[in-house]
Short mmCIF file of C-alpha atoms in Angstrom, two decimals:
data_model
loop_
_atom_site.label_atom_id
_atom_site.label_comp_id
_atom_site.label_asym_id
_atom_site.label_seq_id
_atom_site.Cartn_x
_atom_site.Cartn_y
_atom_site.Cartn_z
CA UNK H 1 198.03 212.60 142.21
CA UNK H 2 200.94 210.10 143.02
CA UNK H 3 198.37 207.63 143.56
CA UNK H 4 196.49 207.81 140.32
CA UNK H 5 200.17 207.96 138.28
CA UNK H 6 201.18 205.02 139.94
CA UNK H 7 197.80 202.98 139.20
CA UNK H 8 197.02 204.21 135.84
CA UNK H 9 200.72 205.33 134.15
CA UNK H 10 203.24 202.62 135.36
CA UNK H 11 201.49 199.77 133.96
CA UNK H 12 200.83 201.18 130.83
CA UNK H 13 204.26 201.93 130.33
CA UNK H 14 205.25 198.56 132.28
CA UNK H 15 202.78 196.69 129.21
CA UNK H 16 204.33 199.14 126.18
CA UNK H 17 207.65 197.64 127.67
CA UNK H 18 206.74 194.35 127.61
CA UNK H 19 204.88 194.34 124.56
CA UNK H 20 207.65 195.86 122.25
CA UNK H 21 210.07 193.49 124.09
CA UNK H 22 208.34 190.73 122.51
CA UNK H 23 208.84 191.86 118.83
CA UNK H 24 212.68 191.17 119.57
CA UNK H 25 214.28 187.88 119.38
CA UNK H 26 215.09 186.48 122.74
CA UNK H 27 216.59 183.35 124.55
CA UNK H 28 213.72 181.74 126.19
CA UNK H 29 215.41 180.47 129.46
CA UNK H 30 214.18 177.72 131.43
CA UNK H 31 214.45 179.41 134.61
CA UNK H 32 213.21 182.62 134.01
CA UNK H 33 212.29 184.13 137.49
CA UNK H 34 210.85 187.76 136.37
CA UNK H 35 207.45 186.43 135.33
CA UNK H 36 206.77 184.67 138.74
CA UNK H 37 208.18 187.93 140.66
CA UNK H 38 205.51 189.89 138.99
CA UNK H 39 202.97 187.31 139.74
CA UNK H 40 203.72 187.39 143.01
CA UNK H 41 203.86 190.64 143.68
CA UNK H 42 200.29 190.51 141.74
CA UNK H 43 199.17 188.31 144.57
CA UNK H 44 200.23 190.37 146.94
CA UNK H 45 198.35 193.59 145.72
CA UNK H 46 195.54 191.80 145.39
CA UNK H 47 195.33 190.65 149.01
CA UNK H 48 196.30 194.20 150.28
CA UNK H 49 193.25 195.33 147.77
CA UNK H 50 191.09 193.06 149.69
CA UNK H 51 192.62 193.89 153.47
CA UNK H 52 191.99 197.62 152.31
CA UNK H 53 188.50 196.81 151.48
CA UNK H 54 189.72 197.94 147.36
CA UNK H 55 188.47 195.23 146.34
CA UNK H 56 185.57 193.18 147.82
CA UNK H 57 185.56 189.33 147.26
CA UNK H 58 181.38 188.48 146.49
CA UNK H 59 179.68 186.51 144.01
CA UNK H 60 180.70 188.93 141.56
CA UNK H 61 184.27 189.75 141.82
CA UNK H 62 184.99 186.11 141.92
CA UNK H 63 183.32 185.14 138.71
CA UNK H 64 185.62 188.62 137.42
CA UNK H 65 188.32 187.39 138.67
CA UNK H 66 187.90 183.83 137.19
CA UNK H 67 186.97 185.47 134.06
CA UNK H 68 190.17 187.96 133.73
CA UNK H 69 192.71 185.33 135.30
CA UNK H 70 192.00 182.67 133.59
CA UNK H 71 189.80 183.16 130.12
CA UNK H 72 191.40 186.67 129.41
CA UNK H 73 194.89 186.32 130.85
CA UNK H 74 195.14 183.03 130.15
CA UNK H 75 193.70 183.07 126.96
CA UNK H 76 195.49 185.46 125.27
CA UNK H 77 198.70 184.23 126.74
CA UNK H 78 198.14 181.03 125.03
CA UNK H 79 197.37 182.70 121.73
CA UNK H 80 200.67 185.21 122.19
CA UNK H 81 202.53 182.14 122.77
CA UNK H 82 201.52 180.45 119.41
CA UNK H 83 201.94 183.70 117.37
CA UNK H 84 206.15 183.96 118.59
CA UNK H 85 208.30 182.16 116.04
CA UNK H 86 210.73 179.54 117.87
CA UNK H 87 214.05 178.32 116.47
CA UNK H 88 216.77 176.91 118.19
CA UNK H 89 220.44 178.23 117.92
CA UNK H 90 224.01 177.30 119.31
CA UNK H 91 222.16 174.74 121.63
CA UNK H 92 219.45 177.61 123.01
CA UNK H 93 216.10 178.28 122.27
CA UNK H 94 215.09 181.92 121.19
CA UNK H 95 211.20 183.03 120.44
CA UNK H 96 210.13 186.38 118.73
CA UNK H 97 206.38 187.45 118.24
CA UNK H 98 204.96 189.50 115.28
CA UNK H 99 202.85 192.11 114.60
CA UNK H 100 199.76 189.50 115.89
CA UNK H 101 201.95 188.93 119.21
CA UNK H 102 201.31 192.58 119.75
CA UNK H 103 197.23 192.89 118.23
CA UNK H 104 196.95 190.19 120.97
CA UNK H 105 198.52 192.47 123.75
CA UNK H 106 196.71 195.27 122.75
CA UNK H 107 193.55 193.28 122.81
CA UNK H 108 194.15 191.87 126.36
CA UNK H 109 194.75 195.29 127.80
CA UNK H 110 191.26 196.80 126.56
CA UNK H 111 189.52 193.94 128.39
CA UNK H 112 190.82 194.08 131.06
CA UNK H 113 190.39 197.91 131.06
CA UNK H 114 186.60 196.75 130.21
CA UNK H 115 186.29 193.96 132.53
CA UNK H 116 187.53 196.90 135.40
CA UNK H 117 185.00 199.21 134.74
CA UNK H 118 182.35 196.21 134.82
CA UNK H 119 183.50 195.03 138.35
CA UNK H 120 184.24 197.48 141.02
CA UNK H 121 187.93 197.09 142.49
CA UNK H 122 189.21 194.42 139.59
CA UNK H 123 191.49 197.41 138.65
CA UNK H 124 193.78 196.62 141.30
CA UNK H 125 194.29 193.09 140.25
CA UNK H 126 196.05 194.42 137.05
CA UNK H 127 199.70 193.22 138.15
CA UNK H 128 198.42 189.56 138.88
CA UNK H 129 196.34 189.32 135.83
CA UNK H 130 199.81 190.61 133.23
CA UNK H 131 201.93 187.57 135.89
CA UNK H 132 198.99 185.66 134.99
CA UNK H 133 199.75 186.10 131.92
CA UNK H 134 203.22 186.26 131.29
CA UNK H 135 203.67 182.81 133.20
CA UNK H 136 201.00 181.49 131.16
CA UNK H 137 202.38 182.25 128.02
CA UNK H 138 206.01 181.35 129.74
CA UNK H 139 205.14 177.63 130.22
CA UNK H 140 203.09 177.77 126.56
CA UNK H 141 206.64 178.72 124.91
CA UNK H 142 208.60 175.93 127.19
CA UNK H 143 206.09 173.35 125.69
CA UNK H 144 206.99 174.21 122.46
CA UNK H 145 210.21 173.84 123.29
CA UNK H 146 209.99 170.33 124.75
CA UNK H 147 207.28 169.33 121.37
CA UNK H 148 210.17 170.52 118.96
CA UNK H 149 212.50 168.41 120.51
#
């Protein structure tokens, strides 16, 4: 029971939190360490998926996991990035998204929820694919930045 609350209900919530945290301004820092964390540790469930046998690298699960990481995750993450309004203010940088920002999270989460149910064991790559993302859209943001300058 633990087990399916822990794979199923924390990242929902951990994506509601994220997502709504995006509709609020916030100072886009530079060296932001949260996103990487959670790409690590994304890394690092996926290779105790594969150790466990969870998820089994073939043919198939790499072309799933090139397709989620990078078209999906990456993707969207470019998309969100271009959606958040960015404005600079007492010498720092601050982005908010909209009501697209969020469309596109909502969108992201249903493939991959698709893209799991397609490819046996991609489920547990669900932490490395939202790092994926969030770093993604992280260094997408910082361009801006550097562009508006």
């Amino acid at each position: 029971m633990f087990k399916v609350i822990q794979q199923q209900f924390v990242p929902v919530l951990i994506i509601i939190y994220i997502a709504f945290k995006q509709l609020r301004p916030k100072e886009i820092k530079v060296d932001s360490k949260g996103k990487y964390i959670i790409l690590a540790i994304g890394i690092y469930d996926a290779y105790i998926a594969i150790a466990n046998k969870q998820l089994i690298i073939n043919y198939q699960t790499v072309l799933g996991l090139i397709f989620t990481l990078l078209i999906l995750a990456g993707g969207f993450a470019f998309a969100r990035a271009y959606t958040c309004q960015v404005w600079q203010k007492d010498g720092k940088f601050y982005r908010q998204g909209n009501y697209v920002t969020m469309i596109l999270w909502i969108i992201m989460i249903i493939s991959h929820a698709i893209t799991d149910h397609i490819i046996t064991g991609l489920g547990t790559t669900f932490v490395l694919y939202l790092g994926t993302s969030l770093v993604v859209q992280h260094l997408v943001l910082l361009n801006k930045i550097k562009n508006a300058n």
